[in-house]
Amino acid sequence: MTKYLSDLKIGDQATIQGFDTSRVDDQEFAADLEDRLLEIGFEEGLAVEVLHKGSIGGDPLAVKIGTITLALRKMEAAAIILGESS
Amino acid sequence: MTALRAALIGAPNSGKSSLFNTLTGSHQKVANYPGITVERRSGTMTTDAGNDVYIVDLPGIYSLNDRSLDEKVSREVITGAHESEEKPEVLVCVINASNIRVHLRLVLELKSLGLPIIVALNMHDLATRDGIEIDVDRLSEELGMPVMTTIAVRSSGVKALKEYLNRDSSAYAKPMGQVSDISTRALQKEAGRITKLVTVKEGSHHKMTRILDSVALHPVAGPLVFFTMLFFMFQAVFSWAGAPMDGIEAGFAWLGEVVAAYIPEGIFRSFIQDGLIAGVGSVLVFLPQIIILFLFILVLEASGYMARAAFIMDKLMAKVGLNGRAFIPLLSSFACAIPGIMATRTIANHRDRMTTIMIAPLMTCSARLPVYTLLIAAFIPNDTVMGYFGLQGVVFFGLYMAGIVSAIIVAAVMKATITKGTLQPFLMELPKYQMPRFKHVFMELWQRVRAFLRRAGTIILYAAIALWALTLYPRAPENAPEADIYYSFAGMIGRALQHIFAPLGFNWEISIALVPGMAAREVAVSALGTVYALQGDEDQVAESLATVLQTAWPLSTALAFLAWFIYAPQCLATLATARRETNSWGWTGFMTAYLFGLAYLISFIVNITAKALMA
């Protein structure tokens, strides 16, 4: 079963394997989501750790990549495919 | 030698604005690019050798993909395609030393354009503190362009860069090497390769940031901290500002009297005293509140907390289709909608920005307070409810909430209809926490204060003069039974309006007061004082006015009047700001129409409901 960034719990770590923007309902939104994710710092092969989640429905998420912290919505995190935890 | 033209470019959180502030000091201009609402910041730096360098600070962007206006303007300026901004001769690309893997991509993308580039490896001190070590010479070699380390918040930290900019434009060379594939993925790959090569030590996540975030972003403690901070901020805005506001009011009253002593009684004195001084004074009195509010916002922003506030608010804002980032402009609107509307510039998406501007006037600004205070004092008994809360306080809180709830509904309706469109990603970096540099905070504060003062000196001044004339002419006949204002143009307009306002329970006195109230909401209070022919200073007027109104108005009218003030766009300055920031008469018209429409509808409902209940 494929795992996505949105599935992780606080404190979980994993490696980014790729992107699947077709998982986002809004196709227009999905169109340049991959580019946007890449631009802000999500990239294949990088280790990611979930640091915090919002109070309502665990949304949005704050994740650590290298030495930076990034915030994104669950819906956006659902498009990030994870590999085996490193 | 003519001044060198340089452009600063860099991603959000690269410290670009700090670098710009340190390089140019107070020699900067903030304006808009013509026809659009992207902020244009430019300034002049003088090198130690005495040469001038013209610097334009381009908007913070991750790439030149033309997805937002910011990206589009930046591309146009850099390629020389912009109609009013001359093509820069050299680019200074600012990158954050703690995040070069991401920021180098923009450097590589810029390299493909062929302009000379200098890389400013910024926040070098913070990166070193976290144990990050970068081989600067190697980086320069790999990129084929000069790289300098900078610490933007200190003038000693930009010395080398300043020195480097002290030469003739012909002295700068194009970057060495070529970038062939400029797709995001290819650029990212190359940036990753270079990052691996030049990183001597990777460093660790900032410890303090981690500790602070474990509280600030905690699902329970986070919102608690956030709302406590908001509460404190409002307390500060409304209580600390009290004394200086009284001082400003007294100052203008004194100025009016001084003028009166030197100018003989007549039209000219009235123009200076009642038109100019009173008109401008009624707006300037909000300056202390605006300063305190902006001080809070700027400090929170400079410390890195604002991004966390957006994080906490995002889920709630998303429910009405807005972004967490729209929260800050709405917060500012509680002091005054004008700085709030200006602060929407940080929202990249046009539709989101328009929605935010449209609902900003529904936040209860401080100009409504004198009106609310007067009517609550006059009509709401000072009882306690549930044994603890004062009824007056509850009504006050209710008026605030009515504004917020209405804003939520309006935003939701707009997002479902006229501003319908693709969702906007929330994706953002949460920067490291840092101590705000007070010099920079005060510089930014001054810019905002100056913008507010400039408006008070122009549009608000004209409006005040126009309204003064409307309330004065034509003169009342001798021994007229009614107050002078009854016979003036304002009176005529008010009396005509009364036919429209009758269903709301408004009498002609109220209708007249609404006309000068267009200058600023609280002017309605002094206008009511004029109509009911009261004498004395403002406090005396308000006090005796409360007594007069108790007998002159039924409760239903008072409640309808309060409801009117929640919604009505009774402020020309806000409409003028909306016109400038939306750059559209259509949006301005829409705002005016929907706010008046809601005001009328809700006041009408309140009036008939209150009448029915009392009957």
XYZ file of C-alpha atoms in Angstrom:
701
model
C 0.000 0.000 0.000
C 1.377 3.383 -0.952
C 1.982 5.769 1.895
C 1.508 9.516 1.668
C 2.777 12.402 3.766
C -0.775 13.050 4.964
C -0.800 9.576 6.605
C 2.068 10.292 8.999
C 1.637 11.006 12.685
C 3.553 13.616 14.656
C 7.142 12.442 15.104
C 7.033 10.024 12.148
C 9.891 10.170 9.637
C 10.006 9.005 6.034
C 11.663 9.627 2.677
C 9.952 11.424 -0.168
C 9.608 9.144 -3.173
C 7.571 11.196 -5.594
C 4.387 13.136 -6.242
C 0.901 12.152 -7.273
C -1.102 15.315 -7.793
C -4.001 13.375 -9.340
C -5.037 12.619 -5.762
C -6.199 16.235 -5.415
C -9.853 16.661 -6.394
C -9.511 20.110 -7.927
C -7.710 19.473 -11.206
C -6.907 23.104 -11.833
C -5.251 23.264 -8.440
C -3.396 20.032 -9.095
C -1.968 21.353 -12.360
C 1.009 23.211 -10.944
C 1.036 21.720 -7.459
C 4.052 19.555 -8.223
C 6.076 22.577 -9.348
C 5.031 24.516 -6.278
C 5.968 21.662 -3.952
C 9.344 21.362 -5.655
C 9.929 25.105 -5.489
C 9.377 25.375 -1.779
C 11.672 22.451 -1.015
C 9.937 19.062 -1.337
C 12.065 16.766 -3.462
C 12.551 13.069 -4.108
C 15.059 11.394 -1.826
C 14.790 13.888 1.029
C 13.953 12.874 4.575
C 10.829 14.439 6.042
C 9.522 14.477 9.609
C 6.112 15.628 10.812
C 6.613 18.145 13.635
C 3.179 19.618 14.322
C -0.432 19.395 13.257
C -3.256 21.927 13.495
C -5.870 21.646 16.250
C -8.841 20.982 13.981
C -8.645 17.711 12.068
C -4.837 17.690 12.191
C -4.727 20.271 9.431
C -2.425 21.996 8.385
C 0.866 20.166 8.981
C 4.326 21.475 9.826
C 7.152 19.262 8.584
C 10.918 19.374 8.830
C 13.106 18.930 5.766
C 16.809 19.321 6.459
C 17.102 22.411 8.644
C 13.918 24.136 7.476
C 10.286 23.903 8.589
C 7.498 23.907 5.997
C 3.753 24.235 6.478
C 1.212 22.676 4.146
C -2.392 21.542 4.140
C -3.345 17.887 4.491
C -4.768 18.002 0.986
C -1.384 19.079 -0.369
C 0.440 16.513 1.760
C -1.799 13.823 0.254
C -0.007 14.332 -3.058
C 3.422 13.479 -1.649
C 4.347 9.784 -1.962
C 6.623 8.333 0.692
C 9.076 5.457 0.541
C 10.134 3.143 3.323
C 11.019 5.035 6.500
C 14.703 5.659 6.782
C 29.715 58.201 -13.749
C 25.951 57.642 -13.669
C 24.402 55.772 -10.773
C 24.582 52.018 -11.118
C 21.164 50.365 -11.380
C 20.917 47.227 -9.247
C 17.933 44.995 -8.462
C 17.520 42.875 -5.331
C 15.816 39.582 -5.943
C 15.238 36.553 -3.741
C 12.797 34.094 -2.252
C 10.510 34.873 0.683
C 12.431 34.451 3.978
C 15.789 35.142 2.345
C 16.145 38.330 4.374
C 15.954 40.428 1.214
C 13.897 43.234 2.742
C 16.297 43.555 5.681
C 19.177 43.771 3.230
C 17.345 46.461 1.282
C 16.649 48.420 4.475
C 20.261 48.229 5.623
C 21.668 49.193 2.218
C 19.406 52.159 1.538
C 18.582 53.294 5.070
C 15.964 55.996 5.018
C 16.561 56.788 1.350
C 13.717 54.691 0.015
C 10.432 55.136 -1.763
C 7.460 52.798 -1.558
C 4.838 53.023 -4.280
C 2.839 50.758 -6.564
C 3.782 49.693 -10.057
C 1.425 51.653 -12.318
C -1.923 49.995 -12.940
C -1.322 46.992 -10.733
C -1.027 46.468 -7.032
C 2.451 45.075 -6.697
C 4.457 47.139 -4.272
C 7.428 48.872 -5.782
C 10.251 49.590 -3.362
C 13.289 51.466 -4.516
C 16.024 53.474 -2.921
C 19.451 54.978 -3.276
C 22.572 53.770 -1.538
C 25.725 55.861 -1.321
C 28.944 53.858 -1.276
C 31.836 54.771 1.007
C 33.587 56.248 -2.035
C 30.616 58.571 -2.532
C 28.973 56.985 -5.563
C 25.219 56.552 -5.789
C 23.673 53.169 -6.518
C 20.000 52.971 -7.437
C 18.448 49.841 -5.940
C 15.048 48.379 -6.699
C 13.744 45.722 -4.326
C 11.767 43.182 -6.372
C 8.950 41.176 -4.725
C 9.917 37.959 -2.902
C 9.453 35.033 -5.298
C 10.488 31.397 -5.648
C 10.617 31.401 -9.441
C 9.835 33.405 -12.575
C 6.902 31.252 -13.678
C 4.494 34.166 -14.164
C 1.992 32.503 -11.856
C 1.491 35.578 -9.705
C 1.687 39.292 -10.441
C 4.841 39.385 -8.309
C 6.560 36.861 -10.543
C 5.360 38.584 -13.674
C 6.570 42.038 -12.626
C 9.941 40.636 -11.553
C 10.437 38.947 -14.904
C 9.436 42.085 -16.801
C 11.828 44.272 -14.835
C 14.762 41.881 -15.160
C 14.306 41.336 -18.886
C 13.819 45.027 -19.560
C 10.246 44.461 -20.774
C 8.700 46.622 -18.055
C 7.227 49.867 -19.328
C 8.307 52.159 -16.505
C 11.148 50.429 -14.666
C 14.475 50.537 -16.479
C 16.347 47.265 -16.880
C 18.836 46.797 -14.026
C 22.536 46.510 -14.884
C 23.308 44.044 -12.143
C 21.221 41.633 -10.066
C 21.866 40.956 -6.408
C 20.280 37.594 -5.701
C 19.713 37.094 -1.988
C 19.737 33.528 -0.695
C 19.325 32.236 2.836
C 22.477 30.404 3.947
C 20.296 27.955 5.910
C 18.295 26.964 2.842
C 20.565 27.103 -0.206
C 19.191 23.895 -1.721
C 15.883 25.671 -2.359
C 17.137 29.190 -2.994
C 19.872 28.264 -5.484
C 17.227 27.213 -7.973
C 16.194 30.833 -8.444
C 19.859 31.813 -8.911
C 20.193 29.238 -11.672
C 16.959 30.363 -13.293
C 18.184 33.964 -13.265
C 21.508 32.869 -14.713
C 19.730 31.797 -17.889
C 18.756 35.444 -18.482
C 22.364 36.551 -18.987
C 22.556 39.562 -16.637
C 25.531 39.975 -14.285
C 24.569 38.460 -10.908
C 26.054 38.797 -7.445
C 24.889 36.230 -4.898
C 24.406 37.483 -1.346
C 24.676 34.469 0.941
C 22.531 36.022 3.639
C 21.848 35.297 7.328
C 25.280 33.784 7.433
C 25.496 34.323 11.197
C 22.318 32.334 11.891
C 23.481 29.473 9.663
C 26.866 29.339 11.397
C 25.105 29.312 14.770
C 23.148 26.218 13.689
C 26.371 24.525 12.627
C 25.888 24.980 8.878
C 29.140 25.436 6.977
C 29.306 26.354 3.292
C 32.372 26.485 1.043
C 31.802 29.951 -0.392
C 34.657 29.834 -2.943
C 33.449 26.517 -4.261
C 29.899 27.868 -4.522
C 31.134 30.864 -6.489
C 33.090 28.577 -8.794
C 30.151 26.217 -9.411
C 27.728 29.082 -10.088
C 30.202 31.055 -12.193
C 29.439 34.287 -10.344
C 30.695 36.174 -7.276
C 29.249 35.108 -3.909
C 29.468 37.275 -0.781
C 28.342 36.406 2.684
C 26.061 39.005 4.257
C 24.387 39.605 7.581
C 21.613 41.900 6.441
C 20.557 43.160 9.834
C 23.952 44.710 10.595
C 25.557 47.460 8.583
C 28.953 45.816 9.162
C 27.483 42.646 7.660
C 26.882 44.246 4.255
C 30.206 46.082 3.949
C 31.731 43.733 1.385
C 28.623 43.832 -0.805
C 28.462 47.616 -0.595
C 32.114 47.826 -1.574
C 31.512 45.467 -4.485
C 28.683 47.641 -5.811
C 31.022 50.645 -5.947
C 32.047 50.376 -9.582
C 30.940 51.255 -13.064
C 28.337 49.044 -14.725
C 30.900 47.867 -17.302
C 32.934 46.242 -14.532
C 30.383 43.472 -13.963
C 30.633 40.333 -16.049
C 27.953 37.895 -17.078
C 27.934 34.619 -15.142
C 30.277 31.902 -16.399
C 28.802 28.743 -17.814
C 25.358 28.083 -19.191
C 22.031 26.771 -17.986
C 20.358 24.786 -20.735
C 17.269 23.186 -19.214
C 15.209 25.631 -17.164
C 12.362 23.318 -16.124
C 11.746 23.432 -12.375
C 12.873 19.825 -11.983
C 16.122 20.249 -13.906
C 16.993 23.440 -12.035
C 16.180 21.780 -8.732
C 18.416 18.847 -9.590
C 21.316 21.131 -10.427
C 20.718 23.153 -7.242
C 20.777 19.909 -5.266
C 24.033 18.834 -6.909
C 25.739 22.132 -6.103
C 24.371 22.122 -2.545
C 25.916 18.686 -1.934
C 29.264 19.873 -3.298
C 29.552 23.064 -1.270
C 28.030 21.964 2.034
C 30.894 21.256 4.412
C 28.626 20.721 7.422
C 24.861 20.251 7.249
C 24.079 21.692 10.656
C 20.949 20.987 12.634
C 17.437 22.319 13.031
C 17.423 25.529 15.078
C 16.956 24.378 18.688
C 15.153 27.467 19.959
C 12.721 27.375 17.043
C 11.979 23.750 17.826
C 11.317 24.522 21.492
C 9.171 27.600 20.809
C 7.182 25.793 18.120
C 6.427 22.904 20.457
C 4.333 25.483 22.331
C 3.288 27.895 19.561
C 2.078 25.110 17.255
C 0.791 22.755 19.952
C -2.812 21.774 19.172
C -4.055 23.097 22.528
C -1.399 25.509 23.805
C -0.871 27.048 20.352
C -4.328 28.599 19.906
C -4.315 29.543 23.587
C -1.072 31.497 23.225
C -2.366 33.018 20.021
C -5.672 34.252 21.424
C -4.009 35.530 24.597
C -1.660 37.504 22.407
C -4.596 38.910 20.402
C -6.410 39.862 23.578
C -3.337 41.644 24.904
C -2.921 43.422 21.584
C -6.491 44.727 21.621
C -6.117 45.826 25.205
C -3.006 47.719 24.221
C -4.626 49.305 21.182
C -7.603 50.525 23.136
C -6.124 51.387 26.530
C -2.574 52.574 25.808
C -3.788 54.725 22.966
C -6.271 56.538 25.204
C -3.937 59.151 26.637
C -2.181 60.168 23.406
C -5.556 60.251 21.639
C -6.914 62.638 24.235
C -3.743 64.659 23.783
C -4.199 64.889 20.017
C -7.829 65.900 20.423
C -6.911 68.548 22.950
C -4.090 69.692 20.670
C -6.413 70.222 17.725
C -8.989 71.953 19.909
C -6.249 74.252 21.196
C -5.051 74.889 17.638
C -8.611 75.779 16.653
C -8.823 78.279 19.485
C -5.457 79.827 18.668
C -6.570 80.279 15.090
C -9.862 81.729 16.271
C -7.995 84.295 18.327
C -6.069 85.552 15.309
C -8.651 85.371 12.566
C -11.728 87.564 12.751
C -15.100 85.873 13.020
C -16.406 84.869 9.620
C -16.279 82.385 6.810
C -12.509 82.156 6.714
C -12.218 81.403 10.414
C -14.946 78.791 10.170
C -13.168 77.242 7.192
C -9.872 76.964 9.062
C -11.334 76.000 12.419
C -14.305 73.771 11.564
C -13.256 72.622 8.111
C -9.510 72.137 8.112
C -8.472 71.660 11.724
C -11.493 69.746 12.963
C -11.665 67.624 9.806
C -8.056 66.500 9.774
C -8.019 66.223 13.564
C -10.915 63.763 13.512
C -8.802 61.337 11.494
C -5.388 62.003 13.012
C -6.786 61.111 16.397
C -6.503 57.448 15.346
C -2.770 57.717 14.787
C -1.825 56.351 18.259
C -3.965 53.253 17.722
C -2.512 52.686 14.298
C 1.039 53.043 15.609
C 0.475 50.571 18.463
C -1.268 48.048 16.222
C 1.427 48.184 13.564
C 4.159 47.977 16.177
C 2.657 44.683 17.359
C 2.205 43.361 13.855
C 5.714 44.320 12.736
C 7.363 42.812 15.806
C 5.373 39.592 15.406
C 6.314 39.517 11.744
C 10.020 40.206 12.314
C 10.208 37.559 15.041
C 8.770 34.896 12.744
C 5.566 34.390 14.750
C 3.204 35.711 12.046
C 3.747 32.598 9.934
C 2.647 30.563 12.968
C -0.439 32.735 13.364
C -1.316 31.973 9.744
C -0.780 28.271 10.519
C -3.189 28.396 13.465
C -5.844 30.379 11.606
C -5.620 28.506 8.319
C -8.208 25.836 9.033
C -10.785 28.408 10.124
C -10.050 30.693 7.191
C -10.138 27.745 4.793
C -13.731 27.081 5.809
C -14.750 30.268 4.009
C -12.334 29.611 1.167
C -9.618 31.968 2.345
C -5.993 31.431 3.211
C -4.436 31.672 6.683
C -2.458 34.604 5.367
C -5.625 36.696 4.930
C -5.847 36.834 8.692
C -3.319 39.635 9.228
C -5.049 42.272 7.060
C -8.341 41.503 8.779
C -6.678 41.914 12.144
C -5.377 45.356 11.166
C -8.876 46.340 10.134
C -9.989 46.310 13.758
C -8.007 49.516 14.212
C -8.796 50.949 10.797
C -9.811 49.367 7.499
C -7.336 51.535 5.569
C -4.083 49.882 6.755
C -5.959 46.565 6.658
C -6.786 46.950 2.983
C -3.197 47.995 2.256
C -1.893 44.914 4.086
C -3.740 42.615 1.652
C -0.792 43.122 -0.683
C 0.777 40.056 0.929
C -1.970 37.848 -0.530
C -0.674 36.618 -3.863
C -3.938 35.374 -5.343
C -6.095 38.089 -6.899
C -9.468 36.536 -6.025
C -8.468 35.895 -2.421
C -7.184 39.423 -2.173
C -10.407 40.950 -3.521
C -12.494 38.856 -1.112
C -10.351 39.990 1.803
C -10.573 43.656 0.782
C -14.348 43.397 0.436
C -14.842 42.058 3.974
C -12.222 44.229 5.693
C -14.696 47.098 6.396
C -16.905 44.690 8.365
C -14.262 44.423 11.074
C -15.242 46.882 13.790
C -12.807 49.760 13.363
C -12.091 52.222 16.127
C -14.077 55.018 14.432
C -17.252 53.134 15.275
C -16.445 53.188 18.979
C -17.635 56.756 19.721
C -20.959 55.951 18.041
C -21.356 52.640 19.852
C -20.338 54.181 23.177
C -22.854 57.004 22.851
C -25.818 54.828 21.968
C -25.027 52.072 24.434
C -24.677 54.629 27.228
C -27.996 56.193 26.249
C -30.146 53.153 25.605
C -28.707 50.025 27.176
C -29.304 49.829 30.940
C -26.211 49.227 33.032
C -27.516 45.892 34.343
C -25.684 42.654 34.845
C -26.618 39.488 33.017
C -25.920 36.020 34.352
C -24.805 37.749 37.539
C -21.412 38.645 36.202
C -21.320 40.342 32.809
C -22.419 43.924 32.319
C -25.245 44.160 29.782
C -23.567 47.127 28.097
C -20.377 45.120 27.650
C -22.337 42.206 26.233
C -24.006 44.461 23.656
C -20.602 45.889 22.772
C -19.175 42.410 22.281
C -22.270 41.483 20.268
C -21.655 44.373 17.871
C -18.074 43.149 17.306
C -19.243 39.590 16.767
C -21.984 40.719 14.372
C -19.281 42.254 12.189
C -17.088 39.143 12.269
C -19.932 36.703 11.627
C -21.201 38.848 8.755
C -17.699 38.942 7.265
C -17.516 35.152 7.377
C -20.881 34.817 5.654
C -20.048 37.421 3.004
C -16.692 35.752 2.286
C -18.333 32.339 1.976
C -20.987 33.710 -0.384
C -18.390 35.546 -2.472
C -16.159 32.484 -2.739
C -19.133 30.466 -3.924
C -20.081 33.047 -6.558
C -18.062 35.976 -7.862
C -14.618 35.038 -6.574
C -15.095 31.362 -7.244
C -11.981 29.664 -8.510
C -9.149 27.293 -7.899
C -8.079 26.722 -4.349
C -4.875 28.406 -3.340
C -2.108 26.351 -1.794
C -1.191 27.171 1.784
C 2.399 25.971 1.293
C 4.745 28.248 3.188
C 8.025 28.193 5.021
C 7.921 28.676 8.783
C 11.048 30.794 9.306
C 13.353 30.473 12.292
C 12.451 32.649 15.230
C 14.721 35.629 15.721
C 14.922 38.750 17.828
C 13.384 41.651 15.897
C 15.846 44.421 15.068
C 14.239 47.546 16.404
C 15.863 49.824 13.880
C 14.158 47.894 11.071
C 10.845 47.682 12.881
C 10.820 51.447 13.360
C 11.765 52.069 9.746
C 8.850 49.934 8.554
C 6.564 51.577 11.094
C 7.514 55.021 9.870
C 6.705 54.060 6.284
C 3.205 53.005 7.287
C 2.638 56.052 9.444
C 3.798 58.257 6.591
C 1.355 56.596 4.198
C -1.478 57.210 6.662
C -0.476 60.841 7.207
C -0.237 61.453 3.493
C -3.816 60.306 3.090
C -4.974 62.475 5.970
C -3.313 65.363 4.145
C -5.018 64.698 0.817
C -8.246 62.781 0.339
C -9.445 63.130 3.917
C -8.657 66.825 3.882
C -10.658 67.393 0.682
C -13.563 65.385 2.043
C -13.525 67.402 5.249
C -13.566 70.680 3.322
C -16.376 69.531 1.057
C -18.488 68.403 3.992
C -17.785 71.605 5.864
C -19.132 73.555 2.891
C -22.157 71.283 2.601
C -23.095 71.763 6.235
C -22.607 75.548 6.135
C -24.331 76.603 2.910
C -26.782 77.939 2.211
C -27.030 79.972 5.416
C -30.082 79.653 7.651
C -32.662 82.464 7.519
C -32.831 84.916 10.432
C -34.546 83.567 13.567
C -34.920 80.136 12.044
C -36.746 77.667 14.262
C -34.424 74.729 13.494
C -30.638 74.353 13.836
C -28.597 76.004 11.067
C -27.622 72.680 9.547
C -31.312 72.011 8.774
C -31.214 74.639 6.015
C -27.824 73.697 4.542
C -27.157 71.411 1.585
C -26.334 68.634 4.050
C -29.686 69.310 5.677
C -31.464 69.184 2.327
C -29.753 65.914 1.441
C -30.571 64.541 4.883
C -34.203 65.557 4.628
C -34.433 63.979 1.201
C -32.767 60.838 2.525
C -35.235 60.704 5.357
C -37.875 59.365 2.974
C -35.574 56.487 2.202
C -34.586 55.926 5.811
C -38.070 56.162 7.324
C -38.595 52.355 7.232
C -35.513 52.017 9.434
C -37.053 54.323 12.017
C -34.548 57.103 11.272
C -35.838 60.658 11.728
C -34.564 63.657 9.780
C -31.998 64.465 12.457
C -30.333 61.080 11.993
C -30.526 61.304 8.219
C -28.728 64.626 8.290
C -26.027 63.352 10.655
C -25.279 60.501 8.276
C -24.116 62.926 5.585
C -21.117 64.453 7.397
C -20.634 60.983 8.907
C -19.349 59.950 5.493
C -16.067 61.732 6.280
C -15.509 59.491 9.260
C -18.029 57.527 11.274
C -17.464 59.282 14.556
C -18.244 62.642 12.951
C -21.868 61.484 13.066
C -21.730 61.995 16.836
C -20.700 65.632 16.607
C -23.154 66.113 13.738
C -25.981 64.852 15.934
C -24.766 67.340 18.512
C -25.060 70.087 15.899
C -28.514 69.002 14.787
C -29.806 68.860 18.338
C -28.184 72.272 18.795
C -25.945 71.347 21.697
C -23.080 73.506 22.818
C -19.783 72.650 24.474
C -16.822 70.395 23.777
C -17.122 66.896 22.431
C -17.393 65.130 25.773
C -20.063 67.486 26.994
C -21.921 67.090 23.729
C -21.756 63.297 23.974
C -22.938 63.368 27.579
C -25.863 65.680 27.103
C -26.601 64.101 23.742
C -27.163 60.769 25.487
C -29.823 62.419 27.647
C -31.457 64.146 24.678
C -31.510 60.993 22.579
C -33.158 58.980 25.347
C -36.263 61.089 24.994
C -35.994 61.852 21.269
C -35.570 58.299 19.923
C -37.478 55.125 20.578
C -35.290 52.109 21.449
C -36.078 50.525 18.082
C -34.515 53.501 16.290
C -31.399 53.360 18.466
C -30.910 49.659 17.787
C -31.459 50.146 14.060
C -28.906 52.973 14.119
C -26.361 50.666 15.796
C -27.057 47.982 13.188
C -26.563 50.565 10.445
C -23.096 51.342 11.769
C -22.034 47.693 11.759
C -22.408 47.590 7.987
C -22.628 50.973 6.295
C -19.446 52.070 4.479
C -19.620 55.385 6.335
C -16.075 56.334 5.483
C -14.994 57.904 2.214
C -11.329 57.285 2.995
C -11.890 53.518 3.101
C -13.705 53.604 -0.230
C -10.895 55.689 -1.714
C -8.329 53.188 -0.445
C -10.349 50.292 -1.834
C -10.464 52.060 -5.200
C -6.700 52.478 -5.234
C -5.844 48.984 -4.034
C -8.335 47.115 -6.240
C -7.573 49.490 -9.094
C -11.174 49.006 -10.149
C -14.323 51.094 -9.936
C -16.305 47.887 -10.301
C -15.000 46.383 -7.068
C -15.298 49.704 -5.261
C -18.886 50.035 -6.458
C -19.627 46.485 -5.402
C -18.226 47.126 -1.927
C -20.230 50.325 -1.517
C -23.421 48.754 -2.807
C -23.317 45.539 -0.802
C -22.406 47.312 2.437
C -25.174 49.895 2.079
C -27.552 47.138 1.024
C -26.756 45.029 4.084
C -26.901 48.083 6.346
C -30.357 48.961 5.068
C -31.684 45.433 5.207
C -30.393 44.605 8.680
C -31.411 47.981 10.154
C -34.870 47.499 8.688
C -35.175 44.040 10.232
C -33.879 45.287 13.584
C -36.310 48.211 13.543
C -39.457 46.231 12.807
C -38.451 43.363 15.099
C -37.745 45.715 18.002
C -41.060 47.525 17.379
C -42.964 44.259 17.270
C -41.330 43.018 20.463
C -42.041 46.246 22.312
C -45.615 46.478 21.131
